[in-house]
CSV table of C-alpha atoms in Angstrom, one decimal:
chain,number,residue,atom,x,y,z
A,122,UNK,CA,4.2,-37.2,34.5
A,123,UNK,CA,5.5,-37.6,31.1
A,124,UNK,CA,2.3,-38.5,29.3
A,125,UNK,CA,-0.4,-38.6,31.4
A,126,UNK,CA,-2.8,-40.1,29.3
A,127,UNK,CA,-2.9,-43.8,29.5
A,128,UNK,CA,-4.1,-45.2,26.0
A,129,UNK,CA,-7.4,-46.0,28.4
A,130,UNK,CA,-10.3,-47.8,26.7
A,131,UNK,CA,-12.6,-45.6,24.6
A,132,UNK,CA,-14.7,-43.4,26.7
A,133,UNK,CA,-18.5,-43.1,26.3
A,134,UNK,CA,-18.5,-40.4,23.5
A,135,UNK,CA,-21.7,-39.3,24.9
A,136,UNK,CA,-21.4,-35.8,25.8
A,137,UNK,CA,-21.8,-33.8,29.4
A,138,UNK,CA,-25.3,-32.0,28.5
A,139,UNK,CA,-27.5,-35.2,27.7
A,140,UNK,CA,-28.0,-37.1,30.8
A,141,UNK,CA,-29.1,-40.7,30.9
A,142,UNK,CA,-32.2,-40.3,33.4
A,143,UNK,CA,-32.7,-43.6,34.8
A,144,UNK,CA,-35.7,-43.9,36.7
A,145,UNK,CA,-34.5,-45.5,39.8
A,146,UNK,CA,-35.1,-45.6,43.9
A,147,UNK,CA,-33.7,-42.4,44.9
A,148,UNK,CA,-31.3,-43.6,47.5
A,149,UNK,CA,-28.4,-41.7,48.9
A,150,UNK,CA,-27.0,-39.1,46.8
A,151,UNK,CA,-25.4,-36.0,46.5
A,152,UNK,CA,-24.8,-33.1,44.4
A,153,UNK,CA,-21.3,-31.4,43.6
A,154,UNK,CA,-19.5,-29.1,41.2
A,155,UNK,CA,-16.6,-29.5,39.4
A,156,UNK,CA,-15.6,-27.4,36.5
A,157,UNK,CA,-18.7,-25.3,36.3
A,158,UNK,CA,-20.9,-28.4,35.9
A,159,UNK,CA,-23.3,-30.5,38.7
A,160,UNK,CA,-23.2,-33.9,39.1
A,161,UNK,CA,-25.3,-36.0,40.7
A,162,UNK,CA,-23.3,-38.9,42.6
A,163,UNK,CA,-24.2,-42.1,44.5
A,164,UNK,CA,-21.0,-43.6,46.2
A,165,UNK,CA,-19.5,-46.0,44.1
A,166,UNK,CA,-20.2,-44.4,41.0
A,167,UNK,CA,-17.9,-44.0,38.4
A,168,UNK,CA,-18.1,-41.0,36.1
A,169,UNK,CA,-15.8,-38.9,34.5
A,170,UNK,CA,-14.9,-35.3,35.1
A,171,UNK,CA,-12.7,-32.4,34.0
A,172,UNK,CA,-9.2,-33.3,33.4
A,173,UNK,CA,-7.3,-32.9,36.8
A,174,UNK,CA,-3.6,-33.1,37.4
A,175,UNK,CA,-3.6,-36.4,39.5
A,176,UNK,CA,-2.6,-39.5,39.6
A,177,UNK,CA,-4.2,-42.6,39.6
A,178,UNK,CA,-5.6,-43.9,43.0
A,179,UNK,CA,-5.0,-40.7,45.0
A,180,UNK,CA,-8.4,-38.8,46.0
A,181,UNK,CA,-10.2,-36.2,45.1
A,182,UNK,CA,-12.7,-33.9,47.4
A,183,UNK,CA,-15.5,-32.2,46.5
A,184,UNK,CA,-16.0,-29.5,49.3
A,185,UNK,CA,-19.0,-28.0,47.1
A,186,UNK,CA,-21.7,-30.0,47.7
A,187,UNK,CA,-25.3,-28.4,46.9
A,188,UNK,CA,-27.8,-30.7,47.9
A,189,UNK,CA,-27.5,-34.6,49.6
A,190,UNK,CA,-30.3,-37.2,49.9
A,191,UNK,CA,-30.3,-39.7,52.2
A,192,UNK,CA,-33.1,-42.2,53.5
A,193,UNK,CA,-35.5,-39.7,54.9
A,194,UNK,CA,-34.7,-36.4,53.5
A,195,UNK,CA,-32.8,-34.1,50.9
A,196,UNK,CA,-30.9,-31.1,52.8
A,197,UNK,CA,-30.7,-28.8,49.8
A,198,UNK,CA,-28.1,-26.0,50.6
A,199,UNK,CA,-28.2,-22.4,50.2
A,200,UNK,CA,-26.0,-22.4,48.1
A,201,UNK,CA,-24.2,-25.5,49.5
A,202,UNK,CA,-24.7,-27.8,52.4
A,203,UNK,CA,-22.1,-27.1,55.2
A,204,UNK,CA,-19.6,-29.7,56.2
A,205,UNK,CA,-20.7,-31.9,53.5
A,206,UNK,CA,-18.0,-33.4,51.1
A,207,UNK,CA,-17.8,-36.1,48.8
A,208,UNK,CA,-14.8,-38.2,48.4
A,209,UNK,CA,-13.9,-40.1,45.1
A,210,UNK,CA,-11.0,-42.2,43.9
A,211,UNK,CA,-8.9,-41.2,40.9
A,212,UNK,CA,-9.4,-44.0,38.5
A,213,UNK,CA,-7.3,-42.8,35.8
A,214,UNK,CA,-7.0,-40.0,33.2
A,215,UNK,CA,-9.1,-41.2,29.7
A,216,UNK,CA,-9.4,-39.7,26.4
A,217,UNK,CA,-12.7,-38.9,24.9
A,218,UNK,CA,-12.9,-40.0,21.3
A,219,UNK,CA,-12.1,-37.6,18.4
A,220,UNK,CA,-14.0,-34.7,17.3
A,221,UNK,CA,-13.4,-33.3,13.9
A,222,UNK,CA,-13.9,-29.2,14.1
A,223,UNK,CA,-14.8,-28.4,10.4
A,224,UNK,CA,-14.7,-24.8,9.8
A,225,UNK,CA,-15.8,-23.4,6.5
A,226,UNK,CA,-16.7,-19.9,4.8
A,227,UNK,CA,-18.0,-19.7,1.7
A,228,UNK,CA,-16.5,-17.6,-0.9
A,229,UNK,CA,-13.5,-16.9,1.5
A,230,UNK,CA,-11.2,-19.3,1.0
A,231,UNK,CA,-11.5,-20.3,4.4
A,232,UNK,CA,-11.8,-23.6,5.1
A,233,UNK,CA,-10.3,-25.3,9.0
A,234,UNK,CA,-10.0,-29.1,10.1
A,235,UNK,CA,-8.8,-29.9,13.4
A,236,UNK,CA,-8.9,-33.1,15.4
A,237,UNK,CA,-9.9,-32.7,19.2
A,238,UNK,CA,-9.4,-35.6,21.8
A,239,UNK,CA,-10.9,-33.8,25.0
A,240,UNK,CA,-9.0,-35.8,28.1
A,241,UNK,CA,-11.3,-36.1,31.3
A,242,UNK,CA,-10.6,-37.4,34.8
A,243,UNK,CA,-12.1,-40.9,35.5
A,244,UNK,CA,-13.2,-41.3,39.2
A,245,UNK,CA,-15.5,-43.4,41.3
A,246,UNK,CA,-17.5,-42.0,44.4
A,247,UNK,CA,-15.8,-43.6,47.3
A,248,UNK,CA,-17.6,-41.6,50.5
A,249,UNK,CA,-20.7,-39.0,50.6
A,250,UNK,CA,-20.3,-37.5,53.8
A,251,UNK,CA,-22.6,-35.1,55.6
B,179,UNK,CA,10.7,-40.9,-14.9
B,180,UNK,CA,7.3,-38.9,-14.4
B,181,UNK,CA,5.2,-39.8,-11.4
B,182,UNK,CA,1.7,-40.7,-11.9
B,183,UNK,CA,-0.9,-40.1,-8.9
B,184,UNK,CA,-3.0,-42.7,-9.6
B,185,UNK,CA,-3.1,-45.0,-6.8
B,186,UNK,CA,-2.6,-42.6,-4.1
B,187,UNK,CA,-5.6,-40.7,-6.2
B,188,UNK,CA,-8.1,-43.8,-6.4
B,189,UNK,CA,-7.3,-44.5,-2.7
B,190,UNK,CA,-8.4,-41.3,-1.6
B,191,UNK,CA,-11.1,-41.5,-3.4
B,192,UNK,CA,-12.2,-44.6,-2.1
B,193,UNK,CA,-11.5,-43.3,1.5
B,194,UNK,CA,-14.0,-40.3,1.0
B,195,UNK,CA,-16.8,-42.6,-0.6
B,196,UNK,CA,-16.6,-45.0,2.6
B,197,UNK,CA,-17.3,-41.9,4.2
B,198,UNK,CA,-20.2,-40.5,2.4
B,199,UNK,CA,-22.0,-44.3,2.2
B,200,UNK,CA,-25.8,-43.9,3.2
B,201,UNK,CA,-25.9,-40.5,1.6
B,202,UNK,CA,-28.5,-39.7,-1.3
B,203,UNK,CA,-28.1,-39.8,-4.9
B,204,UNK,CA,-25.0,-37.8,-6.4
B,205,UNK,CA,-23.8,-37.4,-2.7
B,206,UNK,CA,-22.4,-40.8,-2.7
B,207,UNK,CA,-22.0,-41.3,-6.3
B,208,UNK,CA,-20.0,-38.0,-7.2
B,209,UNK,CA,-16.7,-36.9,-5.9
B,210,UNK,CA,-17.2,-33.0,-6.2
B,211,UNK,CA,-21.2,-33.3,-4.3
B,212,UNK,CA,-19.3,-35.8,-2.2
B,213,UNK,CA,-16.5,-33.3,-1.0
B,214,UNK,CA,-19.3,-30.4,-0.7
B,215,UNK,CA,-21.5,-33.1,1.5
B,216,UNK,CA,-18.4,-34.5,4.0
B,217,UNK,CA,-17.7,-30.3,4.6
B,218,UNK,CA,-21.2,-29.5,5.5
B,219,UNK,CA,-22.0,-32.5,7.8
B,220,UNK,CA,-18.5,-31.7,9.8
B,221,UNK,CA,-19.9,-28.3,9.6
B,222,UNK,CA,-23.0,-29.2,11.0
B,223,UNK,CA,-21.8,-31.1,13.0
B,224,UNK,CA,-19.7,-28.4,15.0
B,225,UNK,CA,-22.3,-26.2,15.1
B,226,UNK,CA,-25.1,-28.3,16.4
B,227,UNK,CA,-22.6,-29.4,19.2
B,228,UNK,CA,-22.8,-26.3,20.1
B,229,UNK,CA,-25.9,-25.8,19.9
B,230,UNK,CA,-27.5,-29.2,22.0
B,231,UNK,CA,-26.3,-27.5,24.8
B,232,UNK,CA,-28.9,-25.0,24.5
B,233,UNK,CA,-31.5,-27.7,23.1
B,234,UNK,CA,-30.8,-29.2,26.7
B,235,UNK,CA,-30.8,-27.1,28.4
B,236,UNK,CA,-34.5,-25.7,26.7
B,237,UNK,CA,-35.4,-29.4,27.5
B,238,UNK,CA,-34.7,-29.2,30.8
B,239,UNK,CA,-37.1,-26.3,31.5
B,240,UNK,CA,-39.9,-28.1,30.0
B,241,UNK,CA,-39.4,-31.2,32.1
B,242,UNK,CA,-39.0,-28.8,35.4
B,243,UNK,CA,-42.1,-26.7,34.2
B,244,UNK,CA,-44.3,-29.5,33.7
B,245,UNK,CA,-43.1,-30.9,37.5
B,246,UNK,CA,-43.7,-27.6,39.4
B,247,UNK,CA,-47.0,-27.6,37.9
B,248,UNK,CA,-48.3,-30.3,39.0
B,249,UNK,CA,-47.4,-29.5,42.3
B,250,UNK,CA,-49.4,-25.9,42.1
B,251,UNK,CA,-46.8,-23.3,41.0
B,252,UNK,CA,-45.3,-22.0,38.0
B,253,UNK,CA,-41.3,-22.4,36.7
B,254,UNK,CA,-41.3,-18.6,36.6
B,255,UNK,CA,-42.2,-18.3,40.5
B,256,UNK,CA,-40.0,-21.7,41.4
B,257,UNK,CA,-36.7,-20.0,40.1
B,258,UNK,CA,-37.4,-17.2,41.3
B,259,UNK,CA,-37.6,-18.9,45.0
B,260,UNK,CA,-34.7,-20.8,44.2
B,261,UNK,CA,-33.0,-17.6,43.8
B,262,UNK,CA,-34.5,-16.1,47.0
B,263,UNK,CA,-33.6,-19.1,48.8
B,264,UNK,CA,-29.9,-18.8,47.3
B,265,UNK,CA,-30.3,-22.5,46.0
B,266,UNK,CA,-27.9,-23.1,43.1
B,267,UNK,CA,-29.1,-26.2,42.1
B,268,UNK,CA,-29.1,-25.8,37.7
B,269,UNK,CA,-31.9,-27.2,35.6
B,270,UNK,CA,-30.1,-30.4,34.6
B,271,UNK,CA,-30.0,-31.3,38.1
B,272,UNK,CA,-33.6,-29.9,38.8
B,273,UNK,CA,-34.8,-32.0,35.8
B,274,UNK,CA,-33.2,-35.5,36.4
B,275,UNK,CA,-34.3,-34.6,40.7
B,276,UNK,CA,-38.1,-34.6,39.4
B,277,UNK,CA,-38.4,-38.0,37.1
B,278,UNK,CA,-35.6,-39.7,39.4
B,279,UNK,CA,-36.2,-38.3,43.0
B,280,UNK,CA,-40.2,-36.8,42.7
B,281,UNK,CA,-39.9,-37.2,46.6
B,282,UNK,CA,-37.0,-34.8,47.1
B,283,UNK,CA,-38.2,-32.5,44.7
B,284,UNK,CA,-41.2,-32.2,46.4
B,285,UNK,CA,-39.5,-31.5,49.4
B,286,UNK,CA,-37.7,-28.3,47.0
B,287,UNK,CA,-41.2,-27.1,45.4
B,288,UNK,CA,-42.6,-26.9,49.2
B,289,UNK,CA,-39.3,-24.5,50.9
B,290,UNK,CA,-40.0,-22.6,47.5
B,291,UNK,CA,-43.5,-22.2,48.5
B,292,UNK,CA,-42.8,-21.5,52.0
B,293,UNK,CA,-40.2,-18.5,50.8
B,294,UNK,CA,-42.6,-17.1,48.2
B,295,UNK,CA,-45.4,-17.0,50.9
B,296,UNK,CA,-47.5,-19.0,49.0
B,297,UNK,CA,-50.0,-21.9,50.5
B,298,UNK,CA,-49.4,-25.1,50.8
B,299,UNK,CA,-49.5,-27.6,47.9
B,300,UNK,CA,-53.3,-28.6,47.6
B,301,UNK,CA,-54.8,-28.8,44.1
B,302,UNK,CA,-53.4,-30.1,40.8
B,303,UNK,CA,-53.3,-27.1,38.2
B,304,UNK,CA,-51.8,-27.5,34.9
């Protein structure tokens, strides 16, 4: 891949740590890691992850799931639920929109400005299986 | 002939007070406060990106504390039966579980209760 980033639309700048908690009917869901963070997925949900070195439409497999819901019950694992993967589709590679690092010191001269375009891994949830 | 920096000059200018609009007094009106301002909010800016990640995460610990108690125990004693149990579950998770799934949660709060020996869920203490 020459330049995996496609000029993809802007992604929501909104950052990892503040969740949007939507008060909904639980449903079936599932909880993986992937690059130190959890996320809670429902299958065909499209969220975006650390950048991975993939293409678009291959698949992706979480084998570390911690905890699925479905109807009846939520099997929490200790630490994760055996035999329980999640599957998701590669939508596409995205770049977040750019952050300006600003460093300063006073009264030592010092004084940084970089630009940071984080890329991330866009995916949707295709399976949750137990 | 002598180059003059004028236009480049007034154009930069202009640049940096689009940037500073909404600010107050001399911090939109004058270019040295101007300059000053525009380094301190990127400033700020890095650092408290930085630091939301612990404002969440302090966040999060309030929302799970005030879930656990209502269902009898304490955060101190539900992490500490999360560890027992080996659950690796983190607080965002936790957090979002208890105002989006308050069934499955219960379902957590209750194994933690059966690993710290504690009795079963009966009265409401805050």
């Amino acid at each position: 891949m020459d330049n995996p980033v496609a000029p993809v639309k802007k992604s929501s700048s909104k950052s990892d740590v503040a969740p949007v908690v939507k008060v909904e009917k639980s449903g079936r869901y599932a909880v993986v890691v992937d690059g130190g963070r959890q996320y809670t997925v429902r299958e065909g949900d499209e969220l975006e992850i650390d950048f991975r070195h993939v293409t678009a439409g291959s698949e992706v497999v979480f084998e570390t799931v911690l905890a699925v819901r479905d109807a009846e019950k939520l099997t929490v694992g200790m630490p994760i639920v055996k035999g329980a993967t999640v599957k998701a589709l590669v939508l596409g590679l995205v770049q977040g929109e750019k952050i300006f690092v600003q460093k300063f010191r006073r009264r030592k001269n010092y004084r940084r400005r970089t630009g940071y375009r984080g890329i991330a891994t866009r995916i949707r949830i295709a399976s949750i299986a137990v | 002939m002598r180059t003059k920096s004028v236009v480049p000059r007034l154009r930069a200018k202009k640049r940096l007070f689009k940037r500073v609009k909404g600010s107050v007094g001399g911090r939109r009106r004058l270019l040295r406060t101007a300059k000053e301002s525009l380094i301190r909010s990127g400033v700020f800016a890095r650092r408290d990106r930085r630091r939301k990640k612990r404002d969440f995460r302090r966040l999060w610990i309030i929302r799970i504390n005030a879930a656990v108690r209502q269902r009898g125990i304490r955060y101190s004693q539900f992490i500490a039966g999360l560890d027992k149990l080996g659950v690796e579950l983190d607080r965002r998770t936790l957090a979002e579980m208890a105002v989006v799934d308050s069934v499955g949660f219960d379902s957590v709060v209750e194994s933690v209760r059966q690993v710290l020996g504690l009795p079963e869920s009966t009265a409401v203490a805050v």
